[in-house]
Amino acid sequence: MDAATSSHVLPHVKVSSSNLCNLNRKSSLCTRSKFFTTASSHSNEGERNLDSHSRERSLLSWSSSSDDRSSSTLGGELYNPILKRNSAEKMICSAGVCTFPGSASGSASHVMEERIGVLLLNLGGPETLHDVQPFLFNLFADPDIIRLPRLFRFLQRPLAQLISVLRAPKSKEGYAAIGGGSPLRKITDDQANALKMALEVKEVHANVYVAMRYWRPFTEEAVQQARFTFTLIKRDRITRLVVLPLYPQYSISTTGSSVRVLESIFRKDASLSRLPYSIIQSWYQREGYTKSMANLIEKELQSFSNPNEVMIFFSAHGVPVSYVEDAGDPYRDQMEECIYLIMQELKSRQINNDYTLAYQSRVGPVQWLKPYTDEVLVELGRKGVKSLLAVPVSFVSEHIETLEEIDMEYKELALESGIESWGRVPALGCTSSFITDLADAVIEALPSTKAMLTSTSFSEAVDFDPAGYAIKMFFGSILAFVLLLSPKVILAFRNYML
Ligand SMILES: C=CC1=C(C)c2cc3[nH]c(cc4nc(cc5[nH]c(cc1n2)c(C)c5CCC(=O)O)C(CCC(=O)O)=C4C)c(C)c3C=C
Ligand SMILES: [Fe+2]
């Protein structure tokens, strides 16, 4: 994982948890009455089995009960949005410092200080052409990208080396065509800053961090790079973390992979394993996202001479079919639901265009999700479709697959196939309605943060590896025995030699 950071130290504000709520609402945040998110505090809930029923779907609502009025140690008037998860569980924020019942420091007798962190997870991309092959190596060395049977896992890295070397020339061409590198890091950093600002507007002061899965400017190993981010999270003494993958839909190959690495780091680190955190597994179903996408589509349709006749062409990054059919990846289901929700939103605005969904960017010899974007474009041209609006839907930043694959390759193919008018919806990037909604998602996820482990002893117990312990004990005993006897052994040896 790569780590770019945008760290702003939280104000040191202490609030007594017995002096909590003075609900003087100043923000639009508090006008919402109902919404839901898909936040989970356990990755294993999310990693392999994330159909819409098994995911934790929590209905949250804002409360403005006057019972919660009080003053804080800061004095003066406070703004305290209270987030209710259920009647027993409340998050209370004051001047950016939030209190949560059930947290170790949250008992009424404690004066506590919460430092909120948000960790954005993204894929990362090579920043120069020189980075392309090592970036591809990191990608293909990921067992969630090339899924080898356990028995053949030892081949993962040699295979990654081979494939990355073979793929690099084609990838380099693509990156060269978009200016010599991926724009992903800059866009993600901008999104991190925008999210921080959006949270500030809602009076939630948070540090926002970025962790990339496969690249950053330094050529370190993924896990070491991630450790860099976590060092910052520890340095900033974050007490509550919301993990927000920048993928609207969950896939084993994206969110699943990043979360797997993140949790393995947490598991091995005593202080991180006690940090309450919550993972927003997917957020394609949020109104803020679907409305923002619909806004972009509506706007772009206006650039056609006959907006009603334009085919809306959703193009999603594909995954191998085996992910969905064998490993239970919810990606396809979520993608279809996502398109449905966006279209519902458009229909509510009397936009009833034809639409279709296809999958792009397949790599390698296996079957990927169908239909394939290139084949559908040719088919649509053959059927007489004249105007087409491409909508990239699996990612919220511009990247090689929008800037090169869609804007260049697919556009050319479409025009060759008989499509006369071509348009493309930009990626959401820092669109304010979208970022504001991500801020809401973060706030909604705060009450469900939960530490991996809760006590030192338990942490030590989980770190305990019986096989390793037995080996260490065995060799340790031999060493101790030798050391104990060594003067005698040396003496005996000397006697023998002399
Ligand atoms: C939802 C988004 C993505 C899914 C799902 C996904 C799966 C996936 N990708 C590959 C192989 C490659 N991906 C590459 C680049 C790339 N992939 C995504 C997103 C998803 N990938 C993004 C945003 C990017 C671009 C980053 C950038 O630099 O701009 C590449 C490298 C580019 C290329 O050579 O085409 C490869 C290779 C697999 C195998 C996979 C699922 C198993
Ligand atoms: Fe990809």
Coordinates of C-alpha atoms and ligand atoms in Angstrom, one line a residue:
M1 CA 0.0 0.0 0.0
D2 CA 1.1 3.4 -0.8
A3 CA 0.7 6.3 1.5
A4 CA 0.2 9.9 0.7
T5 CA -1.0 11.9 3.6
S6 CA -2.9 14.9 4.2
S7 CA -2.5 15.3 7.9
H8 CA -3.8 18.1 9.9
V9 CA -3.5 17.8 13.6
L10 CA -6.7 17.9 15.4
P11 CA -7.3 20.6 17.9
H12 CA -6.6 19.4 21.4
V13 CA -10.0 19.8 22.8
K14 CA -11.2 17.9 25.8
V15 CA -14.8 17.3 26.6
S16 CA -16.2 15.7 29.6
S17 CA -18.5 13.0 28.5
S18 CA -21.0 14.0 31.2
N19 CA -21.2 17.5 29.6
L20 CA -22.3 16.7 26.2
C21 CA -25.0 18.1 24.1
N22 CA -26.0 21.5 23.2
L23 CA -27.9 21.1 20.0
N24 CA -27.5 24.4 18.2
R25 CA -27.8 23.2 14.7
K26 CA -26.0 25.2 12.1
S27 CA -25.3 22.7 9.4
S28 CA -27.4 21.0 6.7
L29 CA -26.0 17.8 8.1
C30 CA -28.6 18.0 10.8
T31 CA -31.6 18.5 8.6
R32 CA -31.4 15.0 7.3
S33 CA -33.6 12.7 9.1
K34 CA -32.9 9.3 7.7
F35 CA -30.2 7.6 5.6
F36 CA -28.3 4.4 5.6
T37 CA -24.8 3.3 4.9
T38 CA -23.0 0.0 4.5
A39 CA -20.4 0.3 7.1
S40 CA -18.8 -2.7 8.8
S41 CA -16.3 -2.9 11.6
H42 CA -15.2 -6.4 10.6
S43 CA -13.6 -7.0 7.3
N44 CA -14.2 -10.7 7.3
E45 CA -17.9 -9.8 7.1
G46 CA -17.0 -8.0 3.9
E47 CA -14.2 -9.8 2.2
R48 CA -15.8 -12.9 0.8
N49 CA -19.5 -12.7 1.4
L50 CA -21.0 -9.4 0.8
D51 CA -24.4 -9.9 -0.7
S52 CA -26.8 -7.1 0.1
H53 CA -28.4 -9.2 2.8
S54 CA -25.3 -10.2 4.7
R55 CA -23.8 -6.7 4.7
E56 CA -24.5 -4.7 7.8
R57 CA -27.0 -2.1 6.7
S58 CA -27.6 0.3 9.5
L59 CA -30.4 2.8 9.5
L60 CA -29.2 5.9 11.2
S61 CA -31.0 9.0 12.2
W62 CA -30.1 12.3 13.7
S63 CA -31.6 13.1 17.0
S64 CA -32.2 16.6 18.3
S65 CA -33.5 15.7 21.7
S66 CA -33.3 18.6 24.1
D67 CA -32.4 16.2 26.8
D68 CA -28.9 16.3 25.4
R69 CA -28.3 19.9 26.1
S70 CA -25.3 20.7 28.3
S71 CA -22.2 22.8 28.2
S72 CA -18.7 21.6 27.6
T73 CA -15.3 22.4 29.1
L74 CA -14.8 24.8 26.2
G75 CA -17.6 27.0 27.4
G76 CA -19.8 29.0 25.1
E77 CA -22.3 27.6 22.6
L78 CA -21.6 24.2 21.2
Y79 CA -22.7 22.5 18.1
N80 CA -23.3 18.8 18.8
P81 CA -24.8 16.6 16.2
I82 CA -25.9 13.4 17.8
L83 CA -25.7 10.4 15.6
K84 CA -28.0 7.6 16.8
R85 CA -27.3 4.1 15.7
N86 CA -30.0 2.8 17.8
S87 CA -31.6 4.2 21.0
A88 CA -28.7 2.9 23.1
E89 CA -25.8 4.1 21.0
K90 CA -25.0 7.7 20.4
M91 CA -22.1 9.6 19.0
I92 CA -21.8 13.1 20.2
C93 CA -19.5 15.6 18.5
S94 CA -18.5 18.9 19.9
A95 CA -16.1 21.3 18.2
G96 CA -14.9 18.4 16.2
V97 CA -14.3 16.1 19.2
C98 CA -16.6 13.2 19.3
T99 CA -17.6 11.0 22.1
F100 CA -18.9 7.5 21.7
P101 CA -20.4 5.3 24.3
G102 CA -18.9 1.9 24.6
S103 CA -15.4 3.2 23.8
A104 CA -12.7 2.4 26.3
S105 CA -12.4 6.0 27.2
G106 CA -16.1 6.8 26.9
S107 CA -17.3 6.2 30.4
A108 CA -19.0 9.0 32.1
S109 CA -16.2 9.5 34.6
H110 CA -13.5 10.0 31.9
V111 CA -12.5 13.2 30.4
M112 CA -11.8 12.1 26.9
E113 CA -10.4 13.2 23.6
E114 CA -11.3 11.7 20.2
R115 CA -9.1 12.1 17.2
I116 CA -10.9 11.0 14.1
G117 CA -9.0 9.6 11.1
V118 CA -10.4 8.8 7.7
L119 CA -8.3 6.4 5.6
L120 CA -9.1 6.6 1.8
L121 CA -8.1 3.4 0.0
N122 CA -7.3 3.5 -3.6
L123 CA -5.5 1.5 -6.3
G124 CA -2.6 3.7 -7.1
G125 CA -0.9 4.1 -10.5
P126 CA 2.6 4.5 -11.9
E127 CA 3.7 8.1 -11.8
T128 CA 6.3 7.7 -14.6
L129 CA 6.8 5.2 -17.4
H130 CA 9.7 3.9 -15.4
D131 CA 7.3 2.9 -12.6
V132 CA 5.0 0.9 -14.9
Q133 CA 6.6 -2.5 -14.7
P134 CA 7.2 -2.5 -10.9
F135 CA 3.6 -1.2 -10.5
L136 CA 2.3 -4.1 -12.6
F137 CA 4.5 -6.5 -10.5
N138 CA 2.8 -5.2 -7.3
L139 CA -0.6 -5.7 -8.9
F140 CA 0.0 -9.2 -10.2
A141 CA 1.7 -10.3 -7.1
D142 CA -1.5 -9.7 -5.2
P143 CA -3.2 -13.0 -4.6
D144 CA -6.6 -11.2 -4.9
I145 CA -5.7 -10.2 -8.5
I146 CA -4.2 -13.5 -9.7
R147 CA -5.9 -16.1 -7.6
L148 CA -3.8 -19.2 -7.6
P149 CA -4.7 -22.4 -5.8
R150 CA -3.0 -22.6 -2.4
L151 CA -0.7 -25.3 -3.6
F152 CA 0.7 -23.0 -6.3
R153 CA 1.0 -19.9 -4.2
F154 CA 4.8 -20.1 -4.3
L155 CA 4.5 -19.3 -8.0
Q156 CA 2.8 -16.0 -7.3
R157 CA 5.8 -13.7 -7.4
P158 CA 7.7 -15.4 -10.3
L159 CA 4.5 -15.3 -12.3
A160 CA 3.9 -11.6 -11.4
Q161 CA 7.4 -10.9 -12.6
L162 CA 6.8 -12.7 -15.9
I163 CA 3.4 -11.1 -16.5
S164 CA 4.5 -7.7 -15.5
V165 CA 7.4 -7.8 -17.9
L166 CA 5.2 -9.1 -20.7
R167 CA 2.4 -6.5 -20.1
A168 CA 4.6 -3.5 -19.5
P169 CA 5.1 -2.4 -23.1
K170 CA 1.3 -2.3 -23.7
S171 CA 0.7 -0.5 -20.4
K172 CA 3.5 1.9 -21.1
E173 CA 1.9 2.9 -24.4
G174 CA -1.3 3.6 -22.5
Y175 CA 0.3 5.7 -19.8
A176 CA 2.5 7.5 -22.4
A177 CA -0.8 8.5 -24.2
I178 CA -2.1 10.1 -21.1
G179 CA 1.0 12.2 -20.3
G180 CA 3.4 9.6 -19.0
G181 CA 1.8 8.5 -15.8
S182 CA -1.3 8.0 -13.8
P183 CA -3.2 11.0 -12.4
L184 CA -4.6 8.9 -9.6
R185 CA -2.4 10.0 -6.8
K186 CA -3.0 13.7 -7.3
I187 CA -6.8 13.3 -7.8
T188 CA -7.0 11.1 -4.6
D189 CA -5.0 13.7 -2.6
D190 CA -7.4 16.4 -3.9
Q191 CA -10.4 14.2 -2.9
A192 CA -8.8 13.7 0.6
N193 CA -8.4 17.5 1.0
A194 CA -12.0 18.1 -0.2
L195 CA -13.3 15.5 2.1
K196 CA -11.5 17.0 5.0
M197 CA -13.1 20.4 4.2
A198 CA -16.5 18.8 3.8
L199 CA -16.1 17.3 7.3
E200 CA -15.0 20.6 8.7
V201 CA -18.2 22.2 7.3
K202 CA -20.1 19.6 9.3
E203 CA -18.0 20.4 12.4
V204 CA -16.2 17.1 12.4
H205 CA -12.4 17.7 12.4
A206 CA -10.6 14.7 11.0
N207 CA -7.3 13.8 9.6
V208 CA -7.7 12.3 6.1
Y209 CA -5.0 9.8 5.0
V210 CA -4.6 8.0 1.6
A211 CA -3.3 4.5 1.2
M212 CA -2.7 3.2 -2.3
R213 CA -2.6 -0.6 -2.9
Y214 CA 0.0 -0.9 -5.6
W215 CA 2.0 2.3 -5.9
R216 CA 3.4 5.4 -4.4
P217 CA 6.5 7.5 -5.3
F218 CA 8.8 5.3 -3.3
T219 CA 9.7 1.8 -4.5
E220 CA 8.9 0.0 -1.3
E221 CA 6.9 -3.1 -0.8
A222 CA 3.1 -2.6 -0.5
V223 CA 3.0 -3.6 3.1
Q224 CA 5.9 -1.3 4.1
Q225 CA 4.2 1.5 2.3
A226 CA 1.0 0.9 4.2
R227 CA 3.0 0.8 7.4
F228 CA 4.1 4.4 6.6
T229 CA 0.5 5.5 6.6
F230 CA -0.2 3.6 9.8
T231 CA 2.8 5.2 11.4
L232 CA 1.2 8.5 10.7
I233 CA -2.1 7.3 12.1
K234 CA -0.3 6.3 15.2
R235 CA 1.8 9.5 15.3
D236 CA -1.3 11.6 15.1
R237 CA -2.8 9.5 17.9
I238 CA -6.0 8.8 16.0
T239 CA -8.5 7.2 18.3
R240 CA -11.2 6.3 15.8
L241 CA -10.7 5.5 12.2
V242 CA -13.2 5.2 9.3
V243 CA -11.8 3.3 6.3
L244 CA -13.3 4.5 3.0
P245 CA -12.3 2.6 -0.1
L246 CA -12.8 4.9 -3.2
Y247 CA -14.6 2.1 -5.1
P248 CA -18.4 2.5 -5.1
Q249 CA -18.9 -1.2 -5.5
Y250 CA -17.2 -3.9 -3.6
S251 CA -14.9 -6.4 -5.3
I252 CA -12.6 -9.0 -3.9
S253 CA -10.0 -7.5 -6.3
T254 CA -10.3 -3.9 -5.1
T255 CA -11.8 -3.2 -1.6
G256 CA -11.3 -6.8 -0.6
S257 CA -7.6 -6.8 -1.4
S258 CA -6.9 -3.5 0.3
V259 CA -8.8 -4.4 3.4
R260 CA -7.1 -7.8 3.6
V261 CA -3.7 -6.0 3.7
L262 CA -4.9 -3.4 6.1
E263 CA -6.2 -5.9 8.5
S264 CA -3.1 -8.0 8.4
I265 CA -1.2 -4.9 9.4
F266 CA -3.7 -4.2 12.2
R267 CA -3.4 -7.8 13.4
K268 CA 0.3 -7.5 13.8
D269 CA 0.4 -4.2 15.6
A270 CA -0.6 -4.0 19.2
S271 CA -1.8 -0.4 19.1
L272 CA -3.5 -0.6 15.8
S273 CA -5.3 -3.8 16.8
R274 CA -6.9 -1.8 19.6
L275 CA -7.9 1.2 17.4
P276 CA -11.7 1.3 16.8
Y277 CA -12.3 1.4 13.1
S278 CA -15.1 0.9 10.7
I279 CA -15.0 0.0 7.0
I280 CA -17.5 1.4 4.5
Q281 CA -17.6 -1.6 2.3
S282 CA -19.5 -0.1 -0.6
W283 CA -21.5 3.1 -1.2
Y284 CA -22.9 2.9 -4.7
Q285 CA -26.4 2.8 -3.2
R286 CA -26.1 6.1 -1.4
E287 CA -28.4 8.8 -2.7
G288 CA -25.6 11.4 -2.8
Y289 CA -23.7 9.2 -5.2
T290 CA -26.5 8.2 -7.5
K291 CA -27.8 11.8 -7.6
S292 CA -24.3 13.1 -8.4
M293 CA -23.9 10.6 -11.2
A294 CA -27.3 11.5 -12.5
N295 CA -26.4 15.2 -12.5
L296 CA -23.3 14.5 -14.6
I297 CA -25.2 12.3 -17.0
E298 CA -28.0 14.9 -17.3
K299 CA -25.5 17.7 -18.0
E300 CA -23.6 15.7 -20.6
L301 CA -26.8 14.7 -22.4
Q302 CA -27.4 18.4 -23.1
S303 CA -24.3 18.5 -25.3
F304 CA -26.0 16.2 -27.9
S305 CA -28.3 17.7 -30.5
N306 CA -31.0 15.1 -29.7
P307 CA -30.5 14.3 -26.0
N308 CA -33.5 11.9 -25.9
E309 CA -32.0 9.7 -28.6
V310 CA -28.6 9.1 -26.9
M311 CA -27.8 5.6 -25.7
I312 CA -26.4 5.8 -22.1
F313 CA -23.6 3.4 -22.1
F314 CA -22.4 2.4 -18.6
S315 CA -18.9 0.9 -18.8
A316 CA -17.5 -0.8 -15.7
H317 CA -14.1 -2.3 -15.1
G318 CA -14.5 -6.0 -15.4
V319 CA -13.4 -8.9 -13.2
P320 CA -12.9 -12.5 -14.2
V321 CA -16.2 -14.5 -14.1
S322 CA -14.7 -16.9 -11.6
Y323 CA -14.6 -14.1 -9.0
V324 CA -18.4 -13.8 -9.1
E325 CA -19.4 -17.4 -9.8
D326 CA -16.8 -19.3 -7.7
A327 CA -15.6 -16.8 -5.1
G328 CA -18.9 -15.0 -4.4
D329 CA -17.7 -11.6 -5.4
P330 CA -20.8 -9.3 -5.1
Y331 CA -19.3 -6.9 -7.7
R332 CA -21.7 -7.8 -10.6
D333 CA -24.8 -7.7 -8.5
Q334 CA -23.8 -4.4 -7.0
M335 CA -22.9 -3.0 -10.4
E336 CA -26.3 -3.9 -11.8
E337 CA -28.1 -2.4 -8.7
C338 CA -26.0 0.7 -9.1
I339 CA -27.0 1.2 -12.7
Y340 CA -30.6 0.6 -11.8
L341 CA -30.5 3.2 -9.0
I342 CA -28.9 5.8 -11.3
M343 CA -31.5 5.1 -14.0
Q344 CA -34.3 5.4 -11.4
E345 CA -33.0 8.8 -10.5
L346 CA -32.8 9.9 -14.1
K347 CA -36.4 8.6 -14.7
S348 CA -37.6 10.7 -11.8
R349 CA -36.3 13.6 -13.8
Q350 CA -38.1 12.5 -16.9
I351 CA -35.0 11.2 -18.6
N352 CA -36.0 7.9 -20.1
N353 CA -33.1 7.2 -22.5
D354 CA -32.1 3.7 -23.5
Y355 CA -29.2 2.4 -21.5
T356 CA -26.9 -0.6 -21.3
L357 CA -24.0 -1.9 -19.2
A358 CA -20.8 -3.5 -20.4
Y359 CA -17.4 -4.4 -18.9
Q360 CA -14.1 -3.2 -20.0
S361 CA -10.3 -3.7 -19.4
R362 CA -10.0 -7.4 -19.4
V363 CA -6.6 -8.9 -19.0
G364 CA -5.3 -12.4 -19.7
P365 CA -6.7 -15.5 -21.1
V366 CA -9.6 -16.2 -18.7
Q367 CA -13.3 -15.3 -19.1
W368 CA -14.3 -11.9 -17.7
L369 CA -17.7 -10.5 -17.0
K370 CA -19.7 -10.1 -20.1
P371 CA -20.8 -8.3 -22.2
Y372 CA -17.5 -6.8 -23.2
T373 CA -17.5 -3.1 -23.9
D374 CA -15.7 -3.4 -27.2
E375 CA -18.1 -6.0 -28.5
V376 CA -21.2 -4.1 -27.4
L377 CA -20.0 -0.9 -29.1
V378 CA -19.6 -2.8 -32.4
E379 CA -23.0 -4.4 -32.0
L380 CA -24.7 -1.1 -31.2
G381 CA -23.1 0.6 -34.2
R382 CA -24.4 -2.4 -36.3
K383 CA -27.9 -1.9 -34.9
G384 CA -28.0 1.7 -36.0
V385 CA -27.3 3.5 -32.7
K386 CA -26.0 7.0 -33.7
S387 CA -25.4 8.8 -30.4
L388 CA -23.7 7.3 -27.4
L389 CA -22.8 8.7 -24.0
A390 CA -20.1 6.6 -22.2
V391 CA -20.4 6.6 -18.4
P392 CA -17.5 5.1 -16.4
V393 CA -19.1 3.7 -13.4
S394 CA -16.6 1.6 -11.3
F395 CA -14.3 4.4 -10.3
V396 CA -14.5 8.0 -9.2
S397 CA -11.3 9.4 -10.6
E398 CA -10.0 9.9 -14.1
H399 CA -7.4 7.2 -14.8
I400 CA -5.9 5.2 -17.6
E401 CA -9.1 3.4 -18.4
T402 CA -11.2 6.6 -18.8
L403 CA -8.5 8.8 -20.4
E404 CA -7.0 6.2 -22.7
E405 CA -9.2 3.2 -23.1
I406 CA -12.6 5.0 -23.3
D407 CA -11.6 8.3 -24.7
M408 CA -9.2 7.0 -27.3
E409 CA -9.6 3.3 -28.0
Y410 CA -13.4 2.9 -27.5
K411 CA -14.2 6.2 -29.1
E412 CA -12.3 5.2 -32.2
L413 CA -14.0 1.8 -32.3
A414 CA -17.4 3.4 -31.8
L415 CA -16.9 5.9 -34.6
E416 CA -15.6 3.1 -36.9
S417 CA -18.7 1.1 -36.0
G418 CA -21.2 3.7 -37.2
I419 CA -21.8 5.7 -34.1
E420 CA -21.7 9.4 -35.1
S421 CA -22.0 11.3 -31.9
W422 CA -19.8 10.3 -29.0
G423 CA -19.7 11.8 -25.5
R424 CA -18.3 10.8 -22.1
V425 CA -19.3 11.7 -18.6
P426 CA -16.3 12.8 -16.5
A427 CA -15.4 10.9 -13.3
L428 CA -16.9 12.4 -10.1
G429 CA -13.5 13.6 -8.8
C430 CA -14.1 16.4 -6.4
T431 CA -17.7 17.2 -7.3
S432 CA -19.0 18.8 -4.2
S433 CA -22.4 17.0 -3.9
F434 CA -20.4 13.7 -4.1
I435 CA -17.7 14.7 -1.6
T436 CA -20.4 16.1 0.8
D437 CA -22.1 12.7 0.7
L438 CA -18.9 10.9 1.4
A439 CA -18.5 13.1 4.4
D440 CA -22.0 12.0 5.5
A441 CA -21.0 8.4 5.0
V442 CA -17.9 8.9 7.2
I443 CA -20.0 10.5 9.9
E444 CA -22.6 7.7 9.7
A445 CA -19.9 5.1 10.0
L446 CA -18.3 6.6 13.2
P447 CA -20.6 5.0 15.7
S448 CA -20.0 1.5 14.3
T449 CA -16.2 1.7 14.8
K450 CA -14.9 -1.3 16.7
A451 CA -11.4 -2.4 17.6
M452 CA -10.1 -5.7 16.3
L453 CA -9.0 -6.5 19.8
T454 CA -9.9 -4.9 23.1
S455 CA -7.3 -5.8 25.6
T456 CA -3.5 -6.2 25.6
S457 CA -3.7 -9.7 26.9
F458 CA -6.1 -10.7 24.1
S459 CA -3.9 -9.0 21.6
E460 CA -0.9 -11.0 22.8
A461 CA -3.0 -14.1 22.7
V462 CA -3.9 -13.6 19.1
D463 CA -0.3 -12.8 18.2
F464 CA 0.6 -16.0 19.8
D465 CA 1.8 -18.6 17.2
P466 CA 2.0 -22.1 18.8
A467 CA 4.2 -23.6 16.1
G468 CA 6.6 -20.7 16.2
Y469 CA 6.6 -20.8 19.9
A470 CA 7.4 -24.6 19.9
I471 CA 10.3 -24.0 17.5
K472 CA 11.7 -21.1 19.5
M473 CA 11.4 -23.2 22.7
F474 CA 13.1 -26.1 21.2
F475 CA 16.1 -24.2 19.8
G476 CA 16.1 -21.9 22.8
S477 CA 16.4 -24.9 25.1
I478 CA 19.3 -26.3 23.1
L479 CA 21.1 -23.0 23.1
A480 CA 20.6 -22.6 26.8
F481 CA 21.8 -26.1 27.5
V482 CA 24.9 -25.5 25.4
L483 CA 25.6 -22.2 27.0
L484 CA 25.2 -23.8 30.4
L485 CA 27.5 -26.6 29.7
S486 CA 29.9 -24.6 27.5
P487 CA 32.8 -24.0 30.0
K488 CA 32.8 -27.7 30.7
V489 CA 32.5 -28.6 27.0
I490 CA 35.3 -26.3 26.1
L491 CA 37.4 -27.6 28.9
A492 CA 36.7 -31.2 28.0
F493 CA 37.5 -30.4 24.3
R494 CA 40.7 -28.7 25.4
N495 CA 41.7 -31.6 27.5
Y496 CA 41.0 -33.9 24.7
M497 CA 43.1 -31.9 22.2
L498 CA 46.0 -31.4 24.5
Ligands
LIG1 C1 -13.3 -1.2 -9.8 C2 -12.2 -1.0 -10.3 C3 -11.3 -2.0 -10.7 C4 -11.4 -3.4 -10.7 C5 -12.5 -4.3 -10.3 C6 -10.1 -3.9 -11.2 C7 -9.8 -5.3 -11.3 C8 -8.7 -5.7 -12.0 N1 -7.7 -5.0 -12.6 C9 -6.8 -5.8 -13.2 C10 -5.7 -5.5 -14.0 C11 -5.2 -4.1 -14.2 N2 -5.8 -3.0 -13.7 C12 -5.0 -1.9 -14.1 C13 -5.3 -0.6 -13.8 C14 -6.4 -0.2 -13.1 N3 -7.4 -0.9 -12.5 C15 -8.3 -0.1 -11.9 C16 -9.5 -0.4 -11.3 C17 -9.9 -1.7 -11.1 N4 -9.3 -2.9 -11.4 C18 -7.8 1.2 -12.1 C19 -8.4 2.5 -11.5 C20 -6.6 1.2 -12.8 C21 -5.8 2.3 -13.3 C22 -4.9 3.0 -12.4 C23 -4.2 4.1 -13.2 O1 -2.9 4.0 -13.2 O2 -4.7 5.0 -13.7 C24 -3.9 -2.4 -14.8 C25 -2.8 -1.5 -15.4 C26 -3.2 -0.8 -16.6 C27 -3.2 -1.7 -17.7 O3 -2.1 -2.3 -18.1 O4 -4.3 -1.9 -18.3 C28 -4.0 -3.8 -14.9 C29 -3.1 -4.7 -15.6 C30 -7.2 -7.1 -12.9 C31 -6.4 -8.4 -13.3 C32 -8.3 -7.1 -12.1 C33 -9.2 -8.2 -11.5 C34 -8.8 -9.3 -11.2
FE2 FE -7.7 -2.9 -12.9

